[in-house]
Short mmCIF file of C-alpha atoms and ligand atoms in Angstrom, two decimals:
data_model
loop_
_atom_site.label_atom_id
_atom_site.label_comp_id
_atom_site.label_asym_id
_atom_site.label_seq_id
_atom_site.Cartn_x
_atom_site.Cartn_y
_atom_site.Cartn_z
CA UNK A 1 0.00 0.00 0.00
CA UNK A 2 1.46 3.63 -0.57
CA UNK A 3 2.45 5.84 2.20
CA UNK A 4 0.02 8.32 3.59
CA UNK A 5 0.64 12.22 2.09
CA UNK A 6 2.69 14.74 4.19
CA UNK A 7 1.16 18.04 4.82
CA UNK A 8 3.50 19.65 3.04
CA UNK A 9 3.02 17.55 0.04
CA UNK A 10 -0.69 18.32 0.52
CA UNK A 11 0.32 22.27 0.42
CA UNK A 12 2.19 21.66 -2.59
CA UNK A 13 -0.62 19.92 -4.75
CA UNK A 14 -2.42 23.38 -4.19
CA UNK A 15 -0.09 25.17 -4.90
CA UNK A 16 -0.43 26.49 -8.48
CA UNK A 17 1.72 29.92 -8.56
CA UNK A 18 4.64 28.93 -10.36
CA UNK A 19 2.48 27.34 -13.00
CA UNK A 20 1.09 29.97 -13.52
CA UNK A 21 4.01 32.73 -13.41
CA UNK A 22 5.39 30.06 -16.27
CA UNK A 23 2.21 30.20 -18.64
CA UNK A 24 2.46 34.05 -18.21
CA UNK A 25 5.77 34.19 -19.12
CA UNK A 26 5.15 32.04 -22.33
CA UNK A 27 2.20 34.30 -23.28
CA UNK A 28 4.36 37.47 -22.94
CA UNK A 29 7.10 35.60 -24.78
CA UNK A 30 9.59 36.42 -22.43
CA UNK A 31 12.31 33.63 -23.58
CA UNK A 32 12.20 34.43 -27.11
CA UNK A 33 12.94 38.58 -26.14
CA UNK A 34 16.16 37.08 -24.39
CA UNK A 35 17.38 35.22 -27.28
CA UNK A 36 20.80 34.79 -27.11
CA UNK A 37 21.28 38.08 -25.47
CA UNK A 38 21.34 39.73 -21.97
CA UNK A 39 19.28 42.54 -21.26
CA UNK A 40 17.96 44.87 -18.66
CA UNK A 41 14.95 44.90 -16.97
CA UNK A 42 13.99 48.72 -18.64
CA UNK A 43 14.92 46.93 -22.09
CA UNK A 44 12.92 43.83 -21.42
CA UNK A 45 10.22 45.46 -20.50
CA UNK A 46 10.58 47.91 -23.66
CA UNK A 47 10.77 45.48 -26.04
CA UNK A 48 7.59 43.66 -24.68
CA UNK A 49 5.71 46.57 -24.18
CA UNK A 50 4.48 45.82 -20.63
CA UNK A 51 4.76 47.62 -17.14
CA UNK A 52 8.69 47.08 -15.69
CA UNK A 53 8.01 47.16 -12.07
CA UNK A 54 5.78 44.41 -12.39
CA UNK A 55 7.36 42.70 -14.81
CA UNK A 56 10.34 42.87 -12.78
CA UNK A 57 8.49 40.07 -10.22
CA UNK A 58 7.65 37.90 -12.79
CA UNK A 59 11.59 37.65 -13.96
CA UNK A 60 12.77 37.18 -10.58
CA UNK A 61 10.20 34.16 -9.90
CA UNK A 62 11.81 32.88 -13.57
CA UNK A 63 15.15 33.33 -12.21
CA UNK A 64 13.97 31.74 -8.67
CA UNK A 65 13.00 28.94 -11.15
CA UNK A 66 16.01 28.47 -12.81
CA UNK A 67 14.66 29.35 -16.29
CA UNK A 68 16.42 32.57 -16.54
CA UNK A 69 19.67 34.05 -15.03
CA UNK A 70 20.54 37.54 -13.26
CA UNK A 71 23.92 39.00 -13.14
CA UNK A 72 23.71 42.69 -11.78
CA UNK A 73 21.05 44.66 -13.64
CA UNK A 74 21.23 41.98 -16.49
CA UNK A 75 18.92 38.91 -17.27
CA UNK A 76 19.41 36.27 -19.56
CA UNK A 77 17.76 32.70 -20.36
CA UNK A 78 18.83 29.81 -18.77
CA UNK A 79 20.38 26.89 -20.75
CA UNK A 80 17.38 24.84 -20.93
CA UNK A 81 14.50 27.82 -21.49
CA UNK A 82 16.76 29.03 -24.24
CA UNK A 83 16.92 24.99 -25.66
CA UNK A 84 12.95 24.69 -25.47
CA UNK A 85 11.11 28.44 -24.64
CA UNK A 86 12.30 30.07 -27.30
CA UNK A 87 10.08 30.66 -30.56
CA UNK A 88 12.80 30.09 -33.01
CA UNK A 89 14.48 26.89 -31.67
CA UNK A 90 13.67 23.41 -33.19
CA UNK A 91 12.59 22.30 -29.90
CA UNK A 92 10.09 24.83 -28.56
CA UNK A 93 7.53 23.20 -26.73
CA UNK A 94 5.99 26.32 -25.52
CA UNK A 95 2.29 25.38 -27.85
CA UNK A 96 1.86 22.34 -25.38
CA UNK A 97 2.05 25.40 -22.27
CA UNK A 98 0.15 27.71 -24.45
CA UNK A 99 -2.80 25.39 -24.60
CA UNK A 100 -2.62 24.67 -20.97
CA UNK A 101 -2.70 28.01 -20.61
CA UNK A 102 -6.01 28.49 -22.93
CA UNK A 103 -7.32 26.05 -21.09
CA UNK A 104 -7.37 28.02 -17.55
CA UNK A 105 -10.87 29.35 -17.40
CA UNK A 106 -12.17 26.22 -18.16
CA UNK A 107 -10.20 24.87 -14.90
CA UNK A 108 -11.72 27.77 -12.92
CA UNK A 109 -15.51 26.02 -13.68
CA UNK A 110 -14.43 22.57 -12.10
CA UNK A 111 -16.57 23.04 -9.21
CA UNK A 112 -19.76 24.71 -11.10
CA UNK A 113 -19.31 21.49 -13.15
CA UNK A 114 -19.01 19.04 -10.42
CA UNK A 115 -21.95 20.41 -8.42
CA UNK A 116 -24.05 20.60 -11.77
CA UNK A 117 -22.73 17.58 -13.43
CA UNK A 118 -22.75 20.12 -16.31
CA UNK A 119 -19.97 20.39 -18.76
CA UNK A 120 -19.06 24.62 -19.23
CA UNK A 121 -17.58 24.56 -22.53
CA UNK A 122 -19.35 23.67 -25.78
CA UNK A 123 -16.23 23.94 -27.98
CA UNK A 124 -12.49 22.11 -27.16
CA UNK A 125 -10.11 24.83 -27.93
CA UNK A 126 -8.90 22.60 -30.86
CA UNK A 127 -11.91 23.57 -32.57
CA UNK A 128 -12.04 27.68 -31.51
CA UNK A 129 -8.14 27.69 -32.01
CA UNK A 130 -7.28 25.32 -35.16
CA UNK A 131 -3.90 27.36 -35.41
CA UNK A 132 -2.99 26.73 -31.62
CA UNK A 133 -3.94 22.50 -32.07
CA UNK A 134 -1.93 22.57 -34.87
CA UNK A 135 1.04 23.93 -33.28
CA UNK A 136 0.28 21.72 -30.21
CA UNK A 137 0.32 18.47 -32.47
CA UNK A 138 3.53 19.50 -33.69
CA UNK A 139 5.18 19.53 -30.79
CA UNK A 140 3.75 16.34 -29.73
CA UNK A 141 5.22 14.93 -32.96
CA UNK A 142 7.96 15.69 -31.81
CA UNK A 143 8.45 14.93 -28.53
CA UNK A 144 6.32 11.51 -29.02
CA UNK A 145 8.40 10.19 -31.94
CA UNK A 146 9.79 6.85 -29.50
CA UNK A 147 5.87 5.40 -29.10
CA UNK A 148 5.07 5.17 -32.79
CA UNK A 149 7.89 2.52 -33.56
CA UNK A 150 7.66 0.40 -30.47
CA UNK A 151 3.83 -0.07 -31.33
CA UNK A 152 4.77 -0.68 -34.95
CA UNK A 153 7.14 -3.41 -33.64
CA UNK A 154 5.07 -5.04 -31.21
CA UNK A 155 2.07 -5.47 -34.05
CA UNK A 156 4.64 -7.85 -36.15
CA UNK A 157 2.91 -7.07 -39.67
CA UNK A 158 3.90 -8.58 -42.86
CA UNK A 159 4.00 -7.85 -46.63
CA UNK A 160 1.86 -4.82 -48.47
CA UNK A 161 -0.13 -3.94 -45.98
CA UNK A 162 -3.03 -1.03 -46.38
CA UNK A 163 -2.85 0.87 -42.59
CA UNK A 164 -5.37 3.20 -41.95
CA UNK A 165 -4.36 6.03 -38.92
CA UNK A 166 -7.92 7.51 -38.25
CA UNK A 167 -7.61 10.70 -36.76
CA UNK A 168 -3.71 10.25 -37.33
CA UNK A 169 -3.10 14.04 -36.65
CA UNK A 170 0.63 14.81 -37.53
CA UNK A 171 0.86 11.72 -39.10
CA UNK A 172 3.19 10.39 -36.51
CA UNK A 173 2.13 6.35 -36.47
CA UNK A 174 1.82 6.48 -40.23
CA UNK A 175 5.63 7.97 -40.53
CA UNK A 176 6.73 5.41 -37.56
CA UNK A 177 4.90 2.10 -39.59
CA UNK A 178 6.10 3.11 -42.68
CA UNK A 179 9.62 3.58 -41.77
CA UNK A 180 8.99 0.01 -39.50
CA UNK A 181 7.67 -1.67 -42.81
CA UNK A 182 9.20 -1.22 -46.09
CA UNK A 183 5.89 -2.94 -48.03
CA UNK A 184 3.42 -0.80 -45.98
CA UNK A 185 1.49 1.95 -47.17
CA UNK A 186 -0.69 4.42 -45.44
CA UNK A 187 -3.95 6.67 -45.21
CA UNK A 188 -4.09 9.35 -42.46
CA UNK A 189 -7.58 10.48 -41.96
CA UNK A 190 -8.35 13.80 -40.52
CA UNK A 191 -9.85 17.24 -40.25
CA UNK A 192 -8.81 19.15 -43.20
CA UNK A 193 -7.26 21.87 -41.02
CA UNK A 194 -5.08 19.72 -39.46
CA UNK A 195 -3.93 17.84 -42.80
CA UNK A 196 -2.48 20.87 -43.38
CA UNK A 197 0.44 20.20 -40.59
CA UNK A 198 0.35 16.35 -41.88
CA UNK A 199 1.15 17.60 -45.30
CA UNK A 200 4.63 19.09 -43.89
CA UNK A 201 5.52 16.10 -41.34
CA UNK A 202 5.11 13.74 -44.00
CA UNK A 203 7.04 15.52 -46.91
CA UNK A 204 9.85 16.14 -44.04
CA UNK A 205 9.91 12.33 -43.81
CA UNK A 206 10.40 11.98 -47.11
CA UNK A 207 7.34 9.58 -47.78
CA UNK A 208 4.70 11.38 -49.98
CA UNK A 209 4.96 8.58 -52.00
CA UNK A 210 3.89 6.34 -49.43
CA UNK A 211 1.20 8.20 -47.13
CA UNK A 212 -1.82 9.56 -48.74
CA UNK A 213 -3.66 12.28 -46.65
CA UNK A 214 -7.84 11.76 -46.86
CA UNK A 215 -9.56 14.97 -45.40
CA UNK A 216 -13.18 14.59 -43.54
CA UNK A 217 -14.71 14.13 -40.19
CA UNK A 218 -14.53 10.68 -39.53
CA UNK A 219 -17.77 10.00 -37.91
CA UNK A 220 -19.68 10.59 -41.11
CA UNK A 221 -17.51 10.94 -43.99
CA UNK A 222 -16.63 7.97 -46.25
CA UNK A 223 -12.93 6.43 -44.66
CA UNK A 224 -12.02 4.82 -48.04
CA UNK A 225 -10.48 1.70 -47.77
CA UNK A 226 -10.58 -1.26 -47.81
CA UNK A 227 -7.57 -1.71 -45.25
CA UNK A 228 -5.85 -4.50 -43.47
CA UNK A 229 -5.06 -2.35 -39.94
CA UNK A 230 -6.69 0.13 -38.56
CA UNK A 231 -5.44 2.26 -35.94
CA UNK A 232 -7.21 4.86 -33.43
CA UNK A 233 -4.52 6.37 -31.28
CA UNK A 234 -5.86 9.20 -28.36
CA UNK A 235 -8.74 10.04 -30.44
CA UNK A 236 -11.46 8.43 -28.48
CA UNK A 237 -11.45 10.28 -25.45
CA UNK A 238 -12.77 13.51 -26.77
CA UNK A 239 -15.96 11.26 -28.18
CA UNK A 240 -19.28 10.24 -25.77
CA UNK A 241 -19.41 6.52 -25.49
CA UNK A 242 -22.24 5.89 -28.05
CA UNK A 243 -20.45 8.04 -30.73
CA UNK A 244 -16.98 5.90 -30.34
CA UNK A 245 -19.06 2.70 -30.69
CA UNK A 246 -20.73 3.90 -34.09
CA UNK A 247 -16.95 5.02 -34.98
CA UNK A 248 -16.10 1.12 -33.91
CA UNK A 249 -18.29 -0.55 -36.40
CA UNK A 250 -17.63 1.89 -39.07
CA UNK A 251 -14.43 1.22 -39.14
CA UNK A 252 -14.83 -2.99 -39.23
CA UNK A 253 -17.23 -2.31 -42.40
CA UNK A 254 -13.63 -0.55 -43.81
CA UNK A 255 -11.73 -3.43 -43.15
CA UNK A 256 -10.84 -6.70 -44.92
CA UNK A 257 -11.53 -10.00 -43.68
CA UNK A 258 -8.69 -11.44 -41.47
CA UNK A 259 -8.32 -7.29 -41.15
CA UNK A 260 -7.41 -5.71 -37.63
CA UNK A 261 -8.51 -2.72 -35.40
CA UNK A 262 -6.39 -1.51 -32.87
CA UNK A 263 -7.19 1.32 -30.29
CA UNK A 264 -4.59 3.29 -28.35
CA UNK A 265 -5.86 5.57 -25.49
CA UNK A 266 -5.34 6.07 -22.07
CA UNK A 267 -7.54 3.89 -20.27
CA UNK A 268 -8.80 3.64 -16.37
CA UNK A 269 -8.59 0.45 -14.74
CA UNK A 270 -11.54 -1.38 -13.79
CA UNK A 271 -11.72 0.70 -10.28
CA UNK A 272 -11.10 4.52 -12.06
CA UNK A 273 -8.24 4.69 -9.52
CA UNK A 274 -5.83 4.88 -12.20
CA UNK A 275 -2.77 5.13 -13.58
CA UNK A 276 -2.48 8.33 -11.90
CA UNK A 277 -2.51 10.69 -14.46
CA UNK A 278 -5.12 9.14 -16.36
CA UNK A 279 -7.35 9.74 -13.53
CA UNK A 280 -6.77 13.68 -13.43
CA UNK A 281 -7.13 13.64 -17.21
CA UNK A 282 -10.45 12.14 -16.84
CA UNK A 283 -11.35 15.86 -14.99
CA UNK A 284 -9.31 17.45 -17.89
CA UNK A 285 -11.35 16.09 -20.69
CA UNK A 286 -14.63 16.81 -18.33
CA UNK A 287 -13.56 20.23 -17.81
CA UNK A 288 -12.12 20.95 -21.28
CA UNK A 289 -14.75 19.19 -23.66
CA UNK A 290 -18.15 18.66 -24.33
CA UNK A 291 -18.52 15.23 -24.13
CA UNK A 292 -15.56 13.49 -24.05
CA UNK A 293 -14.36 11.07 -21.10
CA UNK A 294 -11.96 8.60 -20.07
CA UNK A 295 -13.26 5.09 -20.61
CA UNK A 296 -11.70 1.30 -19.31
CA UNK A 297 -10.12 -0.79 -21.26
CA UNK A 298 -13.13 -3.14 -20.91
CA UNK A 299 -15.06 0.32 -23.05
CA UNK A 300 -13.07 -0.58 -25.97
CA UNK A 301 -13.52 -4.25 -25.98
CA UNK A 302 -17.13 -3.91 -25.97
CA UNK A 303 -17.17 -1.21 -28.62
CA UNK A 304 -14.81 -3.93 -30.25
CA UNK A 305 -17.00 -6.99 -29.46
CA UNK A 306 -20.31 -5.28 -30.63
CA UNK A 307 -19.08 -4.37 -33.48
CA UNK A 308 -17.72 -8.03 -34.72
CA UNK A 309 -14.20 -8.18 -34.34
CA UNK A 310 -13.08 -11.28 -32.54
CA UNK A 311 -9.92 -12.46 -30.40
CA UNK A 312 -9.75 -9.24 -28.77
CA UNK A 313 -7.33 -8.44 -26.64
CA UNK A 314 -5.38 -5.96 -24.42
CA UNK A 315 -1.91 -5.74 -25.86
CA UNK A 316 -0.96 -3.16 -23.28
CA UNK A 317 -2.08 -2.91 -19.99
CA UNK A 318 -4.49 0.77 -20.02
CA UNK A 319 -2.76 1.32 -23.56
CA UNK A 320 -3.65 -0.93 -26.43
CA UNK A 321 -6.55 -3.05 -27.46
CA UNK A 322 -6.50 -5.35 -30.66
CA UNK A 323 -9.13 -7.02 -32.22
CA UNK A 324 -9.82 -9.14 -35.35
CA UNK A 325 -12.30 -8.89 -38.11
CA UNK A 326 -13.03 -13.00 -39.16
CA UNK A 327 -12.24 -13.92 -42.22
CA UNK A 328 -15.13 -15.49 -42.36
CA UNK A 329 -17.66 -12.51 -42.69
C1 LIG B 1 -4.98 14.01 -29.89
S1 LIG B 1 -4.93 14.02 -31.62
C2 LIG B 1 -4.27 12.39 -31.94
C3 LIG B 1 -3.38 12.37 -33.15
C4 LIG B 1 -2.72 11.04 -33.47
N1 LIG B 1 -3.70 10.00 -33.68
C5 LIG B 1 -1.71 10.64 -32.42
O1 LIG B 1 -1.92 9.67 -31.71
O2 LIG B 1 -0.68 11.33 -32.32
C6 LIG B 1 -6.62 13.84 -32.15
C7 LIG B 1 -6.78 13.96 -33.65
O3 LIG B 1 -8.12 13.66 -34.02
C8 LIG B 1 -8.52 14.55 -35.04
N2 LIG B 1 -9.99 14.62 -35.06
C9 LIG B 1 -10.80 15.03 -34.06
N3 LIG B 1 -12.08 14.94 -34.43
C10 LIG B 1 -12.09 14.45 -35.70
C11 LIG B 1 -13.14 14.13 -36.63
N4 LIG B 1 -14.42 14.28 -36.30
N5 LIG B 1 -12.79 13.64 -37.83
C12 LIG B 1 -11.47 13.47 -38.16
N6 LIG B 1 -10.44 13.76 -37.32
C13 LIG B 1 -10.75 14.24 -36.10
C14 LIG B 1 -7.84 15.85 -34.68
O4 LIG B 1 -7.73 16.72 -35.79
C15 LIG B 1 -6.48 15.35 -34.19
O5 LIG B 1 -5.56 15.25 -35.23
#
């Protein structure tokens, strides 16, 4: 069993401040005002066109924080805010803080929502702020580029296979199977808008030739096919129950017999006591989306099982679920 909290520990899961001071400092673009160069709080505060006392605080919590540095009057960026807070390097993650940081109102209506049971927001901000998702999906390209090949290994596919990534986003399992699988070719279904970003990941990757890019919305557009695996990775979760079980079986009618479906989400366990995180992203999705949720792995299998596929099974504990459609169908 795990130890019992401290109350400190307790004080510091309330305590938000520096999160906050960070996500500020993103907005104002602080990091990418110090690039490569040390300035002066009057200069700083010139050059972002904001009040210098104040801002004064904010850079002394940063340097408190180690993301910048202060010599005498002078402040510069840290080593590691310059590597991945600044605008201009190829590995700024500041999107992923900037949504987090869109997202802060809707964290303000947790209670309202938990006394009402009713969700506040009747957009996710992917959908107000296409530009901001697609910057956010870039990153996570990025940074998520090591689970795309270990699930491409531990599926063990053969020969010229037709892969469908539904809702593939920046293309990032399509790039990782192709590259796993010489023979394999690829469809990555998705919102127009966000095709857009696919279009560059995939011509970076140097595999136009093998990816083809199908715009629509995939609960009631055509998905082409047919295909011999299907893959829905982290797109469930923003979908009501009923909706990702329509989404199940229209995806078994896509694929050929002897075919295969597999989901990749972050599922609860059986109790909803975790993993951890999953369980406070289950109040992230209820707080940030209509009507998404986290669902079990035992969710998917039924989706799964209703919709005809057969030997299914959890590949990854909370992670993966496979299952196949018979050849005889
Ligand atoms: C969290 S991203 C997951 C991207 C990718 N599958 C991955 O695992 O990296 C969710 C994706 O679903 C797409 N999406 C959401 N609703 C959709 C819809 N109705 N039709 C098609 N794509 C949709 C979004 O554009 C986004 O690319």
């Amino acid at each position: 069993m795990s130890r019992e909290l401290s109350l400190a520990e307790i004080f510091q899961l309330g305590y938000y401040w520096e999160t906050k001071i960070l996500l500020t400092a993103v907005r104002l673009d602080v990091f990418s005002a110090l690039d490569g160069k040390r300035k002066t709080l009057p200069d700083l505060a010139g050059r972002l066109g904001v009040h210098g006392e104040t801002l004064g605080l904010l850079l002394n919590a940063l340097v408190a924080m180690r993301l910048l540095k202060k010599e005498g009057e002078f402040y510069e960026n840290a080593a590691v805010a310059a590597t991945h807070l600044v605008r201009s390097s190829a590995q700024y993650v500041g999107h992923l803080l900037l949504l987090h940081d869109a997202e802060w109102d809707n964290w303000g209506k947790l209670e309202q929502t938990i006394r009402t049971g009713k969700r506040s927001v009747d957009r996710h901000v992917f959908e107000t702020d296409p530009d901001l998702g697609g910057n956010v999906l870039a990153v996570l390209h990025r940074i998520g580029q090591q689970s795309g090949p270990d699930l491409a290994k531990r599926l063990q596919l053969r020969g010229p296979v037709r892969f469908l990534d539904l809702g593939g986003g920046a293309g990032t399992n399509a790039i990782a199977f192709c590259q796993a699988y010489p023979e394999l070719s690829a469809t990555v279904f998705d919102l127009p808008a966000t095709l857009r970003l696919t279009e560059r990941t995939v011509k970076d990757a140097g595999l136009e030739s093998r990816i083809a890019l199908l715009p629509g919305d995939f609960n009631k557009d055509g998905l082409g096919g047919p295909y011999d695996v299907a893959l829905m990775s982290d797109i469930l979760h923003y979908q009501e129950f009923s909706t990702n079980a329509s989404l199940v079986k229209r995806v078994w009618a896509q694929l050929a017999p002897g075919g295969r479906l597999v989901i990749k989400d972050r599922f609860l366990n059986e109790a909803g006591t975790g993993p951890a995180w999953t369980t406070a992203f289950a109040v992230h999705i209820l707080v940030n989306t209509e009507r998404g949720g986290c669902y079990k792995t035992a969710d998917a299998i039924q989706w799964m099982a209703d919709a005809g596929f057969v030997n299914v099974t959890e590949l990854e504990p909370s992670a993966v679920v496979q299952g196949i459609k018979s050849r005889e169908v």
